[in-house]
Amino acid sequence: MEVRPILSALMRNKAGLVLIVAQVAITLAVICNSLFIVVQRAERVGRDSGIDEAGTFTIDSLGFAAGFDLRDTIAADLAVLRALPGVVAATPVNSVPMSNGGWSTGLALTPDDGTDSREGHSSALYFVDEQGLDAFGVRLVEGRNFRPDEIGELRQSDGIQADSIIVTEALARSLFPDGGAVGQQVYGIGSNNRTVTIIGVVEKLQQPWVGSTTVEQSSLIPAVVNDGNYSRYLVRAEPGQRDAVMARVEAALQDANSGRLLRRTRSVEETRAASYRQDRAMMSILSGTMLAMMLITGLGIIGLTSFWVTRRIKQIGTRRALGARRFNIRAWFQTENGLMIALGVAVGAVLTYGFNAWLMQTINAQRLPWHYLPIGALAVFALGQLAVLGPAGRAASVPPALATRTA
Amino acid sequence: MLQMTNLSKVFRTHMIETHALRDFSIHVREGEFVAVTGPSGSGKTTFLNIAGLLETFTSGSYRLDGVDVHGLDDNARSRLRNEKIGFIFQGFNLIPDLNLFDNVDVPLRYRGFNGAERRRRIEEALTKVGLASRQKHYPSELSGGQQQRVAIARALAGSPRLLLADEPTGNLDSLMARGVMDLMEEINDQGTTIVMVTHDPELAARAQRNVHIIDGQVTDLDEGPRLALAGVGAAAAAVGA
Ligand SMILES: Nc1ncnc2c1ncn2[C@@H]1O[C@H](COP(=O)(O)OP(=O)(O)OP(=O)(O)O)[C@@H](O)[C@H]1O
Ligand SMILES: [Mg+2]
């Protein structure tokens, strides 16, 4: 192909060249970075929390009556919940995955010496009773579940008194890369540098915070929070019965104790939707931006190439008169476009990583993996070749007689 | 070399039909230098365009170097044009964005010659027109006469059998026109057939043969209109002399 003369002719049409190169470069930078963010968000949104999302919901209770007793209320509520038809399991709980609120701590293999030098393994804390595993619907892969006699009470003032915990596989691997977590003692949960023993490992149970970098590291603590007059329950319904059970639970709990308010009966699916709403919005905004950029660049290329075809009409006729076939004229414009896109991609590669570096600084984005660049380059290249098809076709249909018929 | 018999060309636009050529017959022999004259609008450019396969004709027949061009498709016409014909235009038609070297290179690339062959031909052609030292210059840096020389080099580089020129000196002053004419005569002396449209009687007089077109018809030939109009075979001996 006649690359060299096309390139040198382009260099003599710098205004148009710079316009397209800049547009392609910006488009490349935008689509690479946007695509990366969209893919990341899609991965995050598509992640499995580890629990039976379709079958579970939470309900909050806030006592207000004089003489309201939280311990009695929780015991009575659990009895009511577990007796209701359609309920698989129920547990008091402090938080659920994707709710974006909860407790966490750092687990460690050594006691806290007060110097802050200890390397902690982040973990979310879920306080549950012996039905906790069942209520979440998580799978125990090692060790055993809590026994009813292990379930304690938690008051903020006393700290965590539990002796045993169940951890997720991810947390177990983080603490004990060589395996054998069950039976091990860890620091960081028990108050006053007391150790707790890992008695079981569950396959997967995400932290409440969807943006956490250690989202897979969670611990289950056998304790019922007994502070103030607030309680929360996690209920798991039989498959397909969740909505019916939700209504039933609200009515039954209200009947059981009218000295409190029932609030926020929320399915975990709703919690998920609320939690990822921003991600989804971001995905559609960025997808829209990518499409708009492609459209604008495509139209820009069509516009400039059409202008060039008109301006070069005599040259096209002359080339035809000198023996160019229609195909040669088409190929000329397609090649010219390919060269402009290639220049745009070269500039755009720098711009893409510059933009990425800026995003890393400002919104804590991650380093763009290299393979987004060829994907983006392919996209703008295809866009350019497509956009130039029309004008190139028009150029190819310029009659050779134009060479002698125009002044 | 070029033989048209009872050729006609009708342009149809809207309601108007223009008979640019009618019952047009001409025979240009190998090695001839023919000057075509005639009033404006008489059909000179139309004749040249058809001769150079830039336009099709409405009826009649045309043989170029023994090939009946009727019914050839666009690609075949392009190839024939590229291989057998060199064009010289009144407006030079150099490509402003390409330097002289690349301008002369244009038809050679379409021909499919390799790089070395193209370079050899470009240098030879530019040397012939006396512009070898200015290969890297752009057309806008040359005088009109020099530009037309580059155009001639471009037309010659592919070693065409037939050179078609439509008022090649129309945009030049008389001194530069004479220079271009000298060059064309030299080219003709080396065996290339030339058909040149011109308004300049002085230049026309320098051609071996004059063809006058009026109203789309050949009316006068200084080698004997009778022979040309009658057709072909008989004219060969007369012209050769
Ligand atoms: N594309 C076209 N469409 C319609 N009519 C045309 C077209 N091209 C030429 N004609 C007409 O055909 C006739 C011959 O035109 P042509 O250009 O061959 O004349 P010419 O002898 O070259 O004139 P000039 O000396 O002015 O260049 C003219 O009447 C012209 O208007
Ligand atoms: Mg004319």
XYZ file of C-alpha atoms and ligand atoms in Angstrom:
680
model
C 0.000 0.000 0.000
C 1.112 3.531 -0.674
C 1.709 4.379 2.965
C 4.636 6.773 2.639
C 3.120 9.272 0.149
C -0.199 9.201 2.025
C 1.628 9.959 5.228
C 3.614 12.822 3.742
C 0.456 14.274 2.166
C -1.213 14.041 5.584
C 1.647 15.947 7.121
C 0.813 18.792 4.774
C -2.786 18.846 6.015
C -1.903 19.254 9.656
C -5.078 20.975 10.805
C -7.310 18.089 9.838
C -4.754 15.538 10.939
C -4.330 17.090 14.372
C -8.091 17.305 14.781
C -8.642 13.625 14.094
C -5.566 12.452 15.987
C -6.608 14.452 19.047
C -10.163 13.201 18.828
C -9.079 9.591 18.441
C -6.553 9.942 21.281
C -9.143 11.364 23.655
C -11.684 8.780 22.603
C -9.182 6.006 23.203
C -8.290 7.355 26.642
C -11.930 7.700 27.594
C -13.077 4.332 26.322
C -10.144 2.389 27.765
C -10.552 3.878 31.217
C -14.344 3.813 31.125
C -14.417 0.250 29.907
C -12.050 -0.756 32.666
C -14.235 0.868 35.311
C -17.401 -0.624 33.805
C -15.858 -4.095 33.757
C -14.662 -3.704 37.341
C -18.054 -2.517 38.504
C -19.744 -5.314 36.580
C -17.481 -7.826 38.297
C -18.281 -6.291 41.679
C -22.017 -6.153 41.037
C -21.957 -9.718 39.784
C -20.130 -11.034 42.852
C -21.735 -13.673 45.049
C -22.124 -12.596 48.683
C -22.070 -16.231 49.783
C -25.488 -16.192 51.429
C -28.957 -17.261 50.281
C -29.828 -13.834 48.917
C -33.176 -14.835 47.435
C -34.456 -16.472 50.593
C -33.279 -14.100 53.330
C -34.436 -10.835 54.864
C -33.812 -8.766 57.978
C -36.219 -7.063 60.318
C -35.373 -4.518 63.033
C -37.110 -4.058 66.348
C -36.888 -1.007 68.579
C -38.496 -1.186 72.000
C -40.089 1.917 73.428
C -42.458 0.764 76.154
C -41.564 1.322 79.756
C -40.140 -1.851 81.233
C -39.099 -3.138 77.786
C -36.617 -5.961 78.268
C -34.393 -6.683 75.308
C -33.176 -10.097 76.450
C -36.725 -11.380 76.953
C -37.889 -9.805 73.720
C -35.141 -11.464 71.676
C -35.848 -14.850 73.212
C -39.583 -14.503 72.616
C -39.128 -13.150 69.089
C -36.836 -16.018 68.112
C -39.377 -18.498 69.420
C -42.110 -16.825 67.374
C -39.957 -16.653 64.249
C -38.854 -20.252 64.409
C -42.407 -21.458 64.858
C -43.726 -19.644 61.795
C -44.480 -21.791 58.725
C -42.072 -21.202 55.843
C -39.204 -20.165 58.087
C -36.066 -22.282 57.617
C -33.976 -20.564 60.259
C -33.720 -17.305 62.197
C -30.949 -15.655 64.159
C -30.273 -12.391 65.889
C -27.728 -10.531 63.780
C -25.899 -7.230 63.804
C -25.396 -6.856 60.071
C -25.611 -8.625 56.714
C -23.438 -8.581 53.592
C -23.895 -5.581 51.266
C -25.569 -3.507 53.976
C -22.490 -1.285 54.186
C -22.689 -1.039 57.970
C -21.197 -3.354 60.567
C -18.318 -4.151 62.820
C -14.819 -5.163 62.033
C -11.562 -5.932 63.710
C -8.075 -7.095 62.905
C -7.242 -10.725 63.698
C -3.691 -11.683 64.568
C -1.556 -14.626 65.562
C 0.251 -12.714 68.312
C -0.997 -10.712 71.294
C -1.335 -6.954 71.076
C 1.755 -5.410 72.638
C 0.376 -1.927 72.398
C 2.885 -0.792 69.794
C 0.569 -1.054 66.798
C 3.284 -3.032 65.038
C 1.165 -6.185 64.818
C -0.002 -7.281 61.402
C -3.782 -7.614 61.556
C -6.009 -9.606 59.216
C -9.143 -7.544 58.641
C -12.378 -9.269 59.409
C -16.013 -8.299 59.545
C -17.826 -9.545 62.665
C -21.245 -11.160 62.463
C -22.872 -11.894 65.847
C -25.216 -14.845 65.542
C -26.565 -17.770 67.491
C -26.516 -21.466 66.638
C -28.913 -20.919 63.718
C -26.637 -18.248 62.183
C -25.068 -20.494 59.569
C -28.461 -21.839 58.529
C -30.054 -18.405 58.508
C -27.362 -17.003 56.214
C -27.403 -20.168 54.176
C -23.620 -20.441 54.202
C -21.863 -23.770 53.824
C -19.631 -25.124 56.540
C -16.595 -26.702 54.865
C -14.506 -27.564 57.911
C -14.979 -27.967 61.660
C -18.353 -27.578 63.327
C -21.207 -25.155 63.963
C -21.762 -23.333 67.273
C -23.500 -25.299 70.025
C -26.448 -23.572 71.774
C -24.461 -23.523 75.003
C -21.673 -21.498 73.352
C -23.931 -18.545 72.562
C -23.100 -15.639 74.848
C -24.260 -12.091 75.239
C -22.505 -9.027 74.026
C -22.511 -5.720 75.820
C -20.359 -2.995 74.386
C -18.936 -2.288 77.826
C -17.684 -5.841 78.367
C -16.153 -6.487 74.974
C -16.377 -9.836 73.242
C -16.404 -12.723 75.691
C -16.756 -15.565 73.171
C -14.240 -18.423 73.156
C -14.917 -19.762 69.679
C -15.426 -18.325 66.223
C -16.134 -19.529 62.719
C -14.241 -17.847 59.897
C -14.525 -17.709 56.120
C -12.125 -19.677 53.959
C -10.574 -16.442 52.715
C -9.839 -15.290 56.243
C -8.542 -18.737 57.232
C -6.195 -18.684 54.247
C -5.046 -15.185 55.131
C -4.264 -16.224 58.703
C -2.939 -19.695 57.943
C -1.724 -19.907 54.354
C -0.636 -23.507 54.941
C -4.098 -24.573 56.107
C -5.189 -26.160 59.347
C -7.058 -23.138 60.703
C -9.545 -25.204 62.681
C -8.366 -25.562 66.266
C -6.027 -22.582 66.038
C -6.146 -19.727 68.470
C -6.180 -16.141 67.301
C -5.951 -12.725 68.934
C -7.874 -9.596 68.146
C -11.452 -10.605 68.929
C -11.452 -11.482 72.607
C -11.046 -8.536 74.942
C -7.867 -8.087 76.999
C -5.702 -10.107 74.609
C -7.757 -13.228 75.195
C -7.534 -15.771 72.389
C -10.493 -17.326 70.630
C -10.438 -20.715 68.940
C -11.422 -21.210 65.333
C -13.905 -24.072 65.411
C -15.147 -23.984 61.859
C -14.673 -22.590 58.375
C -17.454 -21.501 56.000
C -17.010 -21.372 52.255
C -18.029 -17.772 51.657
C -19.574 -14.901 53.597
C -18.791 -11.401 52.412
C -18.250 -8.387 54.625
C -20.995 -5.756 54.759
C -18.851 -3.255 52.836
C -19.021 -3.862 49.072
C -16.010 -1.639 48.472
C -13.752 -3.390 50.964
C -10.456 -4.751 49.696
C -10.841 -7.689 52.093
C -14.493 -8.221 51.285
C -14.237 -12.016 51.621
C -12.799 -11.981 55.169
C -15.468 -12.412 57.827
C -15.902 -14.056 61.236
C -19.022 -15.361 62.923
C -19.162 -14.795 66.697
C -21.510 -16.832 68.910
C -23.112 -13.941 70.735
C -26.372 -12.013 70.889
C -25.993 -8.275 71.099
C -27.775 -7.129 74.229
C -27.413 -3.394 74.405
C -30.098 -0.762 74.629
C -33.440 -1.833 73.230
C -32.626 -2.525 69.620
C -32.476 -5.915 67.948
C -32.221 -7.195 64.421
C -33.120 -10.608 63.056
C -32.048 -12.437 59.949
C -34.725 -14.818 58.697
C -34.375 -17.372 55.933
C -37.526 -18.569 54.222
C -38.269 -21.712 52.234
C -37.479 -21.275 48.543
C -40.074 -19.070 46.846
C -41.815 -18.079 50.070
C -39.745 -15.125 51.168
C -42.295 -12.397 50.455
C -45.095 -14.296 52.130
C -42.891 -15.035 55.120
C -41.852 -11.371 55.363
C -45.460 -10.293 55.739
C -46.167 -13.110 58.187
C -43.119 -12.226 60.302
C -44.056 -8.565 60.606
C -47.562 -9.389 61.748
C -46.470 -12.105 64.153
C -43.760 -10.014 65.807
C -46.097 -7.047 66.174
C -48.666 -9.329 67.786
C -46.080 -10.845 70.088
C -44.948 -7.545 71.542
C -46.678 -4.225 70.981
C -44.176 -2.321 73.121
C -41.830 -1.824 70.207
C -41.609 -0.596 66.676
C -40.797 -2.922 63.796
C -38.760 -1.218 61.161
C -36.982 -1.875 57.914
C -38.196 -5.273 56.874
C -35.793 -5.654 54.070
C -34.956 -8.541 51.770
C -31.251 -9.067 51.142
C -32.048 -8.623 47.461
C -33.226 -5.086 48.221
C -30.101 -4.518 50.253
C -28.032 -5.652 47.287
C -29.886 -3.413 44.860
C -29.498 -0.373 47.121
C -25.869 -1.119 47.724
C -24.960 -1.453 44.057
C -27.237 1.321 42.791
C -24.297 3.689 42.415
C -22.250 1.092 40.624
C -25.063 0.489 38.185
C -25.540 4.205 37.648
C -21.820 4.587 37.048
C -21.913 1.710 34.566
C -24.695 3.275 32.525
C -23.183 6.760 32.643
C -19.803 5.481 31.479
C -21.331 3.243 28.822
C -23.276 6.242 27.563
C -20.126 8.345 27.570
C -18.238 5.726 25.577
C -21.010 5.502 23.001
C -21.272 9.277 22.753
C -17.512 9.632 22.279
C -17.498 6.964 19.588
C -20.438 8.633 17.876
C -18.853 12.090 17.955
C -15.527 10.764 16.716
C -17.245 8.750 14.002
C -19.162 11.806 12.851
C -15.996 13.896 13.017
C -14.221 11.438 10.760
C -17.147 11.331 8.338
C -17.232 15.117 8.284
C -13.553 15.678 7.715
C -13.223 12.897 5.146
C -16.245 14.188 3.236
C -14.669 17.623 3.226
C -11.418 16.170 1.961
C -13.177 14.208 -0.776
C -14.818 17.399 -1.986
C -11.603 19.361 -1.808
C -9.658 16.639 -3.613
C -12.228 15.948 -6.258
C -9.940 17.028 -9.075
C -7.059 15.037 -7.628
C -9.302 11.983 -7.491
C -10.290 12.485 -11.130
C -6.613 12.905 -12.037
C -5.638 9.725 -10.223
C -8.401 7.882 -12.041
C -7.184 9.350 -15.334
C -3.682 8.151 -14.503
C -4.944 4.620 -14.076
C -6.308 4.262 -10.529
C -9.110 1.775 -10.279
C -12.112 2.564 -8.058
C -10.661 0.153 -5.553
C -7.406 2.135 -5.418
C -9.300 5.317 -4.544
C -11.222 3.532 -1.796
C -8.050 1.957 -0.456
C -6.353 5.347 -0.436
C -8.977 6.878 1.847
C -9.219 3.788 4.042
C -5.437 3.669 4.393
C -5.253 7.367 5.132
C -7.835 6.897 7.852
C -6.004 3.872 9.220
C -2.817 5.956 9.460
C -4.589 8.794 11.240
C -6.125 6.337 13.689
C -2.725 4.726 14.234
C -1.248 8.128 15.097
C -4.246 8.799 17.317
C -3.729 5.485 19.071
C -0.047 6.249 19.646
C -0.861 9.594 21.219
C -3.914 8.074 22.889
C -1.867 5.349 24.587
C 0.076 8.013 26.461
C -3.102 9.926 27.184
C -4.854 6.762 28.364
C -2.241 6.034 31.012
C -2.033 9.709 31.929
C -5.770 9.746 32.457
C -5.510 6.493 34.380
C -2.800 7.930 36.629
C -5.004 10.932 37.310
C -7.961 8.662 38.131
C -5.722 6.640 40.428
C -4.884 9.802 42.311
C -8.285 11.410 42.408
C -10.789 8.568 42.702
C -8.520 5.781 43.824
C -8.883 3.913 40.544
C -6.673 0.922 39.836
C -3.847 0.706 37.306
C -5.314 -0.004 33.898
C -4.354 -3.509 32.718
C -2.429 -3.283 29.428
C -4.880 -5.369 27.429
C -7.482 -2.598 27.496
C -5.255 -0.640 25.117
C -5.396 -3.101 22.200
C -9.120 -3.552 22.803
C -9.655 0.201 22.687
C -7.339 0.565 19.696
C -9.304 -2.081 17.832
C -12.547 -0.285 18.637
C -11.383 3.112 17.342
C -9.743 1.483 14.329
C -12.984 -0.309 13.417
C -14.881 2.906 14.052
C -12.594 4.866 11.717
C -12.714 2.316 8.923
C -16.492 2.183 9.198
C -16.900 5.949 9.311
C -14.762 6.438 6.230
C -16.632 3.837 4.156
C -19.245 6.327 2.943
C -16.923 9.171 1.949
C -14.444 6.698 0.409
C -17.258 5.221 -1.659
C -18.208 8.683 -2.830
C -14.571 9.336 -3.746
C -14.397 6.064 -5.677
C -17.380 7.086 -7.776
C -15.781 10.334 -8.953
C -15.630 9.960 -12.751
C -12.152 10.102 -14.316
C -13.368 12.706 -16.847
C -13.356 15.183 -13.969
C -9.652 15.490 -14.531
C -10.225 17.364 -17.784
C -13.586 18.911 -17.025
C -12.674 20.993 -13.986
C -10.645 24.132 -14.011
C -2.854 3.236 -32.790
C -6.175 5.033 -32.357
C -9.113 4.387 -34.613
C -12.609 5.791 -34.191
C -15.326 4.962 -36.657
C -18.714 6.688 -36.837
C -18.489 7.434 -33.200
C -21.090 9.550 -31.435
C -21.341 10.957 -27.958
C -24.569 12.320 -26.529
C -24.712 14.058 -23.138
C -28.144 13.929 -21.583
C -28.866 16.408 -18.834
C -32.419 17.115 -17.717
C -34.237 17.868 -20.912
C -31.239 18.802 -23.027
C -29.388 16.409 -25.280
C -25.986 17.601 -26.401
C -24.443 15.828 -29.355
C -20.824 16.474 -28.465
C -19.553 14.156 -31.204
C -21.460 12.831 -34.193
C -20.464 10.448 -36.912
C -16.933 11.053 -35.764
C -14.184 9.100 -37.492
C -10.469 9.472 -37.127
C -7.412 7.311 -37.454
C -4.205 8.242 -35.697
C -1.260 6.115 -36.662
C 1.617 4.954 -34.562
C 4.200 7.696 -34.102
C 2.054 10.543 -35.353
C 1.870 13.977 -33.754
C -1.652 15.256 -34.279
C -2.840 18.708 -33.309
C -6.574 19.082 -32.773
C -8.093 22.515 -33.161
C -11.607 23.857 -33.200
C -13.870 26.394 -31.582
C -14.859 26.204 -27.996
C -17.530 23.620 -27.347
C -16.850 21.801 -30.593
C -16.039 18.511 -28.874
C -12.249 18.493 -28.638
C -12.102 17.540 -24.980
C -14.871 15.031 -25.482
C -12.843 13.390 -28.253
C -9.733 13.315 -26.073
C -11.630 11.915 -23.091
C -13.087 9.120 -25.143
C -9.711 8.465 -26.730
C -8.189 8.249 -23.246
C -11.002 6.036 -21.915
C -12.059 8.682 -19.418
C -15.527 8.695 -20.918
C -17.627 6.171 -22.762
C -19.248 6.828 -26.113
C -22.831 6.445 -27.205
C -22.388 4.575 -30.489
C -19.827 3.692 -33.098
C -16.563 1.880 -32.547
C -13.188 2.674 -31.086
C -10.053 0.556 -31.256
C -7.081 1.557 -29.158
C -3.818 -0.111 -30.122
C -5.812 -2.922 -31.675
C -8.135 -3.420 -28.709
C -11.856 -2.865 -29.164
C -12.589 -0.901 -26.012
C -16.337 -1.223 -26.296
C -17.736 -3.215 -23.391
C -14.585 -3.134 -21.283
C -15.409 -2.757 -17.620
C -14.149 0.053 -15.422
C -11.185 -1.909 -14.092
C -10.068 -2.984 -17.541
C -10.358 0.582 -18.818
C -8.333 1.805 -15.855
C -5.593 -0.713 -16.551
C -5.504 0.133 -20.251
C -5.327 3.832 -19.393
C -2.538 3.192 -16.943
C -0.464 1.115 -19.337
C -0.980 2.680 -22.732
C -1.909 6.313 -22.193
C -0.228 9.347 -20.733
C -2.316 12.418 -19.947
C -1.286 16.035 -19.954
C -3.847 18.544 -18.754
C -4.282 22.234 -19.306
C -4.223 22.816 -15.526
C -1.245 20.474 -14.999
C -3.255 18.521 -12.394
C -0.275 17.860 -10.186
C -1.155 16.702 -6.703
C -0.356 19.660 -4.455
C 0.336 17.558 -1.353
C 2.975 15.393 -3.029
C 6.488 16.379 -4.030
C 7.638 15.968 -7.621
C 9.025 12.501 -7.036
C 5.759 11.281 -5.525
C 3.716 13.011 -8.220
C 5.527 11.149 -10.972
C 5.221 8.009 -8.844
C 1.396 8.077 -8.856
C 0.689 6.164 -12.100
C 3.660 3.856 -11.491
C 2.246 2.660 -8.171
C -1.078 1.889 -9.832
C 0.917 -0.033 -12.409
C 2.366 -2.227 -9.678
C 6.050 -1.690 -10.449
C 8.442 -2.457 -7.624
C 10.252 0.299 -5.746
C 13.524 0.098 -7.629
C 11.829 0.098 -11.008
C 9.694 3.069 -10.026
C 12.672 5.020 -8.757
C 14.570 4.360 -11.990
C 11.644 5.501 -14.129
C 10.917 8.578 -12.015
C 14.511 9.742 -12.155
C 14.723 9.081 -15.861
C 11.483 10.967 -16.561
C 12.407 13.939 -14.375
C 15.834 14.066 -15.996
C 14.216 14.120 -19.411
C 12.180 17.200 -18.504
C 15.158 18.814 -16.807
C 13.861 18.754 -13.255
C 15.811 15.868 -11.745
C 17.374 18.139 -9.159
C 14.014 19.213 -7.747
C 12.505 15.858 -6.811
C 11.774 16.969 -3.265
C 10.089 20.205 -4.272
C 6.353 20.667 -4.175
C 4.343 21.820 -7.219
C 3.579 25.176 -5.620
C 7.310 25.918 -5.628
C 7.525 25.691 -9.430
C 6.603 27.966 -12.319
C 3.735 26.958 -14.562
C 6.089 25.783 -17.270
C 8.013 23.673 -14.795
C 4.788 22.231 -13.426
C 3.717 21.221 -16.897
C 7.116 19.576 -17.389
C 6.525 17.542 -14.250
C 3.124 16.570 -15.602
C 4.822 15.472 -18.810
C 7.352 13.485 -16.811
C 4.467 11.846 -14.967
C 2.765 11.024 -18.272
C 5.987 9.599 -19.695
C 7.229 7.610 -16.737
C 5.023 4.606 -17.511
C 6.288 4.556 -21.149
C 2.848 5.001 -22.726
C 2.232 4.355 -26.414
C -0.080 7.341 -26.663
C 0.191 10.790 -25.139
C -3.019 12.819 -24.914
C -2.737 16.521 -24.152
C -5.659 18.902 -23.706
C -4.386 22.426 -24.264
C -1.110 21.677 -22.502
C 0.091 25.226 -23.083
C -3.218 26.938 -22.407
C -2.084 28.243 -19.041
C 1.450 29.167 -20.096
C 2.996 32.259 -21.625
C 4.388 31.861 -25.115
C 7.973 31.288 -24.032
C 7.077 28.516 -21.634
C 4.591 27.184 -24.196
C 7.357 26.873 -26.728
C 9.516 25.014 -24.219
C 6.757 22.526 -23.545
C 6.151 22.143 -27.256
C 9.869 21.460 -27.826
C 9.685 18.770 -25.199
C 6.647 17.173 -26.775
C 8.325 17.151 -30.167
C 11.326 15.461 -28.641
C 9.085 12.839 -27.090
C 7.345 12.300 -30.382
C 10.701 11.921 -32.123
C 11.440 9.068 -29.747
C 8.350 7.247 -31.016
C 5.444 8.193 -28.786
C 2.199 8.988 -30.557
C 0.805 12.348 -29.509
C -2.646 13.864 -29.840
C -2.739 17.436 -28.666
C -5.672 19.809 -28.458
C -4.595 23.416 -28.836
C -5.991 26.849 -29.554
C -2.631 28.155 -30.638
C -2.273 28.058 -34.434
C 1.481 28.525 -34.146
C 1.837 25.371 -32.061
C -0.660 23.503 -34.199
C 1.461 24.318 -37.201
C 4.388 22.519 -35.645
C 2.467 19.226 -35.506
C 2.744 16.752 -38.372
C -0.961 16.770 -38.859
C -3.850 19.040 -37.992
C -7.374 17.918 -37.273
C -10.113 20.496 -37.109
C -13.288 19.740 -35.200
C -16.433 21.786 -35.646
C -19.707 20.936 -34.007
C -18.622 17.446 -33.077
C -17.328 16.487 -36.475
C -13.947 16.299 -38.107
C -14.106 18.896 -40.865
C -10.620 19.501 -42.032
C -7.388 17.618 -42.088
C -4.265 19.121 -43.530
C -3.187 15.682 -44.681
C -6.342 15.480 -46.689
C -9.774 15.476 -45.101
C -11.116 13.228 -47.814
C -8.905 10.349 -46.781
C -9.600 10.587 -43.087
C -13.314 10.999 -43.515
C -13.447 8.092 -45.894
C -11.938 6.074 -43.142
C -8.752 4.443 -42.697
C -6.954 1.956 -44.736
C -6.171 4.259 -47.615
C -4.832 7.029 -45.448
C -1.944 5.089 -44.064
C 0.374 5.527 -47.018
C -0.419 9.183 -47.446
C 0.353 10.102 -43.866
C 3.442 8.046 -43.544
C 5.083 10.143 -46.223
N -20.580 16.342 -18.828
C -21.258 17.000 -19.775
N -22.599 17.089 -19.703
C -23.295 17.752 -20.678
N -22.722 18.336 -21.684
C -21.388 18.298 -21.819
C -20.587 17.636 -20.856
N -19.310 17.731 -21.219
C -19.302 18.458 -22.365
N -20.549 18.789 -22.715
C -20.924 19.532 -23.902
O -20.362 18.875 -25.027
C -19.930 19.827 -25.979
C -18.483 19.613 -26.289
O -17.711 19.911 -25.136
P -16.125 19.828 -25.093
O -15.712 20.048 -23.722
O -15.715 18.571 -25.743
O -15.713 21.072 -25.982
P -14.260 21.633 -26.272
O -14.100 21.574 -27.729
O -13.256 20.928 -25.471
O -14.386 23.129 -25.804
P -13.259 24.083 -25.173
O -12.394 24.505 -26.297
O -14.046 25.203 -24.593
O -12.530 23.308 -24.139
C -20.206 21.184 -25.362
O -21.422 21.652 -25.885
C -20.367 20.921 -23.919
O -21.262 21.828 -23.338
Mg -11.923 21.472 -23.930
